[in-house]
XYZ file of C-alpha atoms in Angstrom:
304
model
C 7.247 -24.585 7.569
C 8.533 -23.262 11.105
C 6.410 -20.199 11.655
C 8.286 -17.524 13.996
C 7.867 -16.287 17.303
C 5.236 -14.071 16.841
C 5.742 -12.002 20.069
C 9.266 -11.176 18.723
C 8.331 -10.249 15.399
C 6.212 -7.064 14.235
C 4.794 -6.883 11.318
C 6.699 -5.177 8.385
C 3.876 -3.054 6.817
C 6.129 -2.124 3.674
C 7.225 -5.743 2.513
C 6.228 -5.765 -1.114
C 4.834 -9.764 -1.578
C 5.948 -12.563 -4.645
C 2.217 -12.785 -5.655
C 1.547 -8.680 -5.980
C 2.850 -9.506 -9.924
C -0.672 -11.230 -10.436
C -2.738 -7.801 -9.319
C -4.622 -6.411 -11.871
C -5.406 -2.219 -12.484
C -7.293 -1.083 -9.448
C -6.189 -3.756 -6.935
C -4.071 -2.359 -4.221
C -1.874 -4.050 -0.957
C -3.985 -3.857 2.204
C -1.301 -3.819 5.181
C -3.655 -3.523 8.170
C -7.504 -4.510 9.618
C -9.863 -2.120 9.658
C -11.158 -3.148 12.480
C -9.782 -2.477 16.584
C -8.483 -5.551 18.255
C -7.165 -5.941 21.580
C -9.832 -4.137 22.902
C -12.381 -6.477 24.320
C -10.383 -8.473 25.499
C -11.958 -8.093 28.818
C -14.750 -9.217 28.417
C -13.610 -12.805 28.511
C -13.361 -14.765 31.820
C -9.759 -17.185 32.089
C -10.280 -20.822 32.734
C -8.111 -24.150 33.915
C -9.738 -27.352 32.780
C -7.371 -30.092 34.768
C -6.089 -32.558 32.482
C -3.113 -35.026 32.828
C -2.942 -36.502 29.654
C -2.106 -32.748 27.868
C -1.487 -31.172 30.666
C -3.675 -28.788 32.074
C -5.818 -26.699 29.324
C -6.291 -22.519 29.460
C -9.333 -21.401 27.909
C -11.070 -18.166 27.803
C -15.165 -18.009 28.030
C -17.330 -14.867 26.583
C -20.834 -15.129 28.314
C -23.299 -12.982 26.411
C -25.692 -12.890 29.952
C -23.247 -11.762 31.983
C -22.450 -8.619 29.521
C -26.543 -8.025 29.729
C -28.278 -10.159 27.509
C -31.398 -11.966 28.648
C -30.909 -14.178 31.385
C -34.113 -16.469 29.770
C -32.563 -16.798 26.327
C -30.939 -19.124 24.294
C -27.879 -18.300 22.633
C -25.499 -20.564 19.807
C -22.315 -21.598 21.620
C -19.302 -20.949 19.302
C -15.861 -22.667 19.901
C -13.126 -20.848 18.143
C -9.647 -23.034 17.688
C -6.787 -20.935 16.803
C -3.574 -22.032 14.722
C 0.022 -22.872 15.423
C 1.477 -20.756 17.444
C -0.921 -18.877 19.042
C -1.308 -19.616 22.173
C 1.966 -18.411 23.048
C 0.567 -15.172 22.704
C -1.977 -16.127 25.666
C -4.934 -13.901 25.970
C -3.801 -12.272 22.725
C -4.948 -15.750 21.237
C -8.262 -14.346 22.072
C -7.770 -11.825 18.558
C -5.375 -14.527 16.769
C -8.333 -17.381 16.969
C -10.899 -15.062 15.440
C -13.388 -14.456 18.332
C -12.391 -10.953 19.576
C -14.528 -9.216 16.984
C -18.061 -11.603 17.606
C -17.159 -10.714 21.297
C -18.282 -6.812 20.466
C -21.519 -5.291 21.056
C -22.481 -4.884 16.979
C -21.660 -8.534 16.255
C -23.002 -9.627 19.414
C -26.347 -7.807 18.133
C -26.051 -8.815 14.924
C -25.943 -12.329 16.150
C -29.099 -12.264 18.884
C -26.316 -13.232 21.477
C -23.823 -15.807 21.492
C -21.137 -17.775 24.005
C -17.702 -17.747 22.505
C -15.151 -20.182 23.813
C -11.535 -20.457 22.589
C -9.387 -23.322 24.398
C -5.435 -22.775 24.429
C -3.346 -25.590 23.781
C 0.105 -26.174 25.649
C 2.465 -24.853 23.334
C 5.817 -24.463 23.192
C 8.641 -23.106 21.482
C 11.701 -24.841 21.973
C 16.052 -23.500 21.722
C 16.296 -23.780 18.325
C 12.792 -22.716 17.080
C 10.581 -26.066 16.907
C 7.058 -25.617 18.056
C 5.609 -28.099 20.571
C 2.393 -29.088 21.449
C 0.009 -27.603 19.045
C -3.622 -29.363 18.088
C -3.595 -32.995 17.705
C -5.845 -35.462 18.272
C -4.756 -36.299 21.873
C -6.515 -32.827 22.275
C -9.994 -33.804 21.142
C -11.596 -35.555 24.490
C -10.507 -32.978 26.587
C -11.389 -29.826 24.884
C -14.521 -31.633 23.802
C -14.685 -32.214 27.989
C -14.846 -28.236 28.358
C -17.264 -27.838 25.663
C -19.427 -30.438 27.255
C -18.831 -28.935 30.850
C -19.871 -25.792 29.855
C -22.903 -26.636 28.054
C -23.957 -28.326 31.338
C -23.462 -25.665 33.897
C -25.590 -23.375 31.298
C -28.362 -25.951 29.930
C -30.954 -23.438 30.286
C -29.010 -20.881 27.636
C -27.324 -22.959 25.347
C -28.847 -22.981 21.927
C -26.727 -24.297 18.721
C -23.214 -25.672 19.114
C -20.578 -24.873 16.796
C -16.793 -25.066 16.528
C -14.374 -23.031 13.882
C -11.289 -22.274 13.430
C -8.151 -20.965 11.151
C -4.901 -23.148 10.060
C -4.050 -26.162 12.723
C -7.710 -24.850 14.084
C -9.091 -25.647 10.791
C -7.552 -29.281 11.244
C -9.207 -29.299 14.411
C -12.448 -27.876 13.874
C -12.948 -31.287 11.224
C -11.593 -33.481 13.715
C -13.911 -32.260 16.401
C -16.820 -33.349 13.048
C -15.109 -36.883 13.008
C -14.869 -37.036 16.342
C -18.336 -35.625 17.758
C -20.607 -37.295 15.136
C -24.295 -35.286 14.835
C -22.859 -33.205 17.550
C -22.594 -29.654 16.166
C -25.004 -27.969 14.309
C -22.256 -25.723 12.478
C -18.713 -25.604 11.969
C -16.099 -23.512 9.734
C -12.821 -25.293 8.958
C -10.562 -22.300 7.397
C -7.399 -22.625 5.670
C -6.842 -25.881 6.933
C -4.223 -28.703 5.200
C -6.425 -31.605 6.051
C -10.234 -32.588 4.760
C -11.774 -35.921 6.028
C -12.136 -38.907 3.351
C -15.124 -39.075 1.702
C -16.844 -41.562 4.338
C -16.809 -38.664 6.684
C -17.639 -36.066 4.570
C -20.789 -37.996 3.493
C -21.775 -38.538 7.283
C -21.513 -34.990 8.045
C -23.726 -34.306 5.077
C -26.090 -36.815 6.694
C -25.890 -35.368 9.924
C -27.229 -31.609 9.092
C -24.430 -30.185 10.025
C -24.081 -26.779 8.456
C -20.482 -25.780 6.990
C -18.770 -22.888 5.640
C -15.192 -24.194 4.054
C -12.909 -21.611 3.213
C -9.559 -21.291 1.950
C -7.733 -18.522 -0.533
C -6.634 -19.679 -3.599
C -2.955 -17.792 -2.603
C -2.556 -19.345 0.236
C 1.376 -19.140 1.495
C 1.391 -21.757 3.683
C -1.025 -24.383 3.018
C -1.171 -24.495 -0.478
C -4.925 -24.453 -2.311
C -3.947 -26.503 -5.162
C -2.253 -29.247 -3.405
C -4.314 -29.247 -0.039
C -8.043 -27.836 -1.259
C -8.231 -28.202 -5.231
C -8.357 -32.280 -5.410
C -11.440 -32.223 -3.005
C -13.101 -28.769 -4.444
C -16.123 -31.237 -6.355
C -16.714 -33.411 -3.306
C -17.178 -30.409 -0.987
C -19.278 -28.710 -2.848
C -21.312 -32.067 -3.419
C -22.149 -31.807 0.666
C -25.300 -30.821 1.438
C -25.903 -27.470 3.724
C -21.942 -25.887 2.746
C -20.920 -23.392 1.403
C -17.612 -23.093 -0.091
C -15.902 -19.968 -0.204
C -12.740 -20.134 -2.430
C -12.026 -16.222 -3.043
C -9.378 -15.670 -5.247
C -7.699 -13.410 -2.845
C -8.231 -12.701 0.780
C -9.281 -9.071 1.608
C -9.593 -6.695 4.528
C -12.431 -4.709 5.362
C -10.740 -1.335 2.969
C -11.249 -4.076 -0.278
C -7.667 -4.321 -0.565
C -5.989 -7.572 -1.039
C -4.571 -8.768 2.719
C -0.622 -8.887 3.348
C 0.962 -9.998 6.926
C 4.672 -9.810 7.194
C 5.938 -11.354 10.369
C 9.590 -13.044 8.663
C 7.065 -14.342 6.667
C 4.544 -13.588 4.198
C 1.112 -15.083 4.675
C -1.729 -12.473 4.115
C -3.397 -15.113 2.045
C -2.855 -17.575 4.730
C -4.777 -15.040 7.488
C -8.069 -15.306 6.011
C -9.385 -15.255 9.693
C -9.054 -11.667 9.560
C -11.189 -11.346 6.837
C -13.499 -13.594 9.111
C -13.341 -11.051 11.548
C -14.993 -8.581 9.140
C -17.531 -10.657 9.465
C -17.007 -11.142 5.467
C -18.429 -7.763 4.817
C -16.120 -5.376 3.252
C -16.505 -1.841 5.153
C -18.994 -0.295 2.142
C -21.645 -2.616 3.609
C -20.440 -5.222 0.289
C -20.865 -8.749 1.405
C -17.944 -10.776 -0.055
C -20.022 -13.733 -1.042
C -23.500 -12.972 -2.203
C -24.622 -16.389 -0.530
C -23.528 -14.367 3.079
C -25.398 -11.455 3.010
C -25.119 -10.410 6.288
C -21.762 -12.039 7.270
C -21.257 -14.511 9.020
C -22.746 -13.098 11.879
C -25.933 -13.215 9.725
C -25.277 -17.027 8.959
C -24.762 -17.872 12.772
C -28.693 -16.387 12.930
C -29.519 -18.586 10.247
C -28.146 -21.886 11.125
C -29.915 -20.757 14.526
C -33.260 -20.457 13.019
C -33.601 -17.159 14.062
């Protein structure tokens, strides 16, 4: 499926959606976040990492000891990949991706620190609507490059590595797992329409890497049953993941998520609910195996 220009489109907050026939008594339509974006924004520093093969990549770099953390600490480096389309919407990718919220001072907190990187591919959107130049695996040694690069120029505050990321950035964030073998410690693959075969899902087991796969089971665009459903039992056969499967995707209010941009995919925009930190605004975790989000998870994986 195409998916529009999103900086054409705003959101219709009174589209009524085909699944709202399955809600039950109680359940309501949740139109908005509850949360502020485009508002730390920034805090992020713009990068050009020079590349010929994909042309040259954007990316945008949150650096936790610049905005006052301890210079002497170590602090889990977090990658965030963002889906089709995107980029287009440049530093507004910076919200789209998912890391705008860990980029503000309570997550920050609740996390004991943490570098956030989110790498643009070179998208385009041609005449007659195609998109061009979205994640693929051309894109893998070169935004693995910046990751690297980074890590280097800050050895002496770089903790845990991890990569995440929602749609095509949930492709991506398992290619970077085939691609990077033992190399991050954690990774969260949302929503995406591929899984690895079960060679590679067994090495990441083997490799310690920690996981949190997540997909709703209403899904618009990439469909649960035929995407997610056929490999439900060997996921949850990994060691160290945690599969999160909600039946519907939420925002922070506890009602069930609708976006409206020509399309519907509320279901599909579970990094939203992401950027709740999967904590409903009560103080409810969604998933009793996150307590504290997954800004308390990040802490975890970290030791910490």
């Amino acid at each position: 499926m195409a998916l529009p220009d999103f900086r054409q489109l705003e959101q219709n907050k009174t589209a009524i959606p085909e699944w709202a026939k399955y809600l039950k008594d109680g359940e309501f339509i949740s139109y908005s976040n509850t949360f502020k974006s485009k508002i730390y924004f920034d805090l992020f520093d713009r990068y050009v990492y020079p590349c010929a093969e994909t042309g040259n990549i954007r990316y945008y770099v949150y650096d936790p000891v610049k905005h006052g953390a301890d210079p002497a600490g170590k602090y889990p480096v977090l990658m965030w990949l963002h889906g089709a389309s995107n980029s287009l919407m440049e530093e507004g990718c910076i919200m789209c991706c998912g890391a705008e919220q860990f980029a503000s001072p309570k997550y920050q907190n609740a996390m004991g620190g943490a570098y956030l990187i989110v790498p643009l591919a070179n998208e385009k959107r041609l005449a007659d609507g195609t998109l061009t130049g979205t994640w693929e695996k051309t894109y893998s040694a070169p935004v693995q490059a910046i990751f690297d690069r980074f890590c280097a120029e800050h050895t002496r505050n770089v903790g845990k590595k991890f990569v995440m990321g929602a749609s095509a950035g949930g492709y991506f964030t398992w290619q970077f797992l085939e691609d990077y073998a033992g190399y991050y410690d954690g990774a969260i693959p949302i929503a995406s329409s591929y899984i690895p075969d079960d060679a590679v899902l067994d090495r990441i087991s083997r490799d310690g890497t920690r996981l949190i796969v997540a997909h709703g089971k209403h899904d618009e665009l990439v469909n649960f049953q035929e995407y997610v459903a056929p490999r439900v039992e060997k996921l949850m056969q990994m060691e160290h993941c945690i599969c999160f499967f909600p039946e519907w995707v939420y925002n922070g209010d506890g009602g069930i998520s609708s976006v409206f941009y020509g399309i519907e995919m509320g279901q599909h925009c579970m990094i939203n609910w992401f950027q709740h930190d999967l904590i409903f605004d009560n103080g409810t975790p969604a998933d009793d195996r996150l307590p504290d989000g997954v800004t308390g998870w990040i802490r975890t994986v970290c030791g910490m």
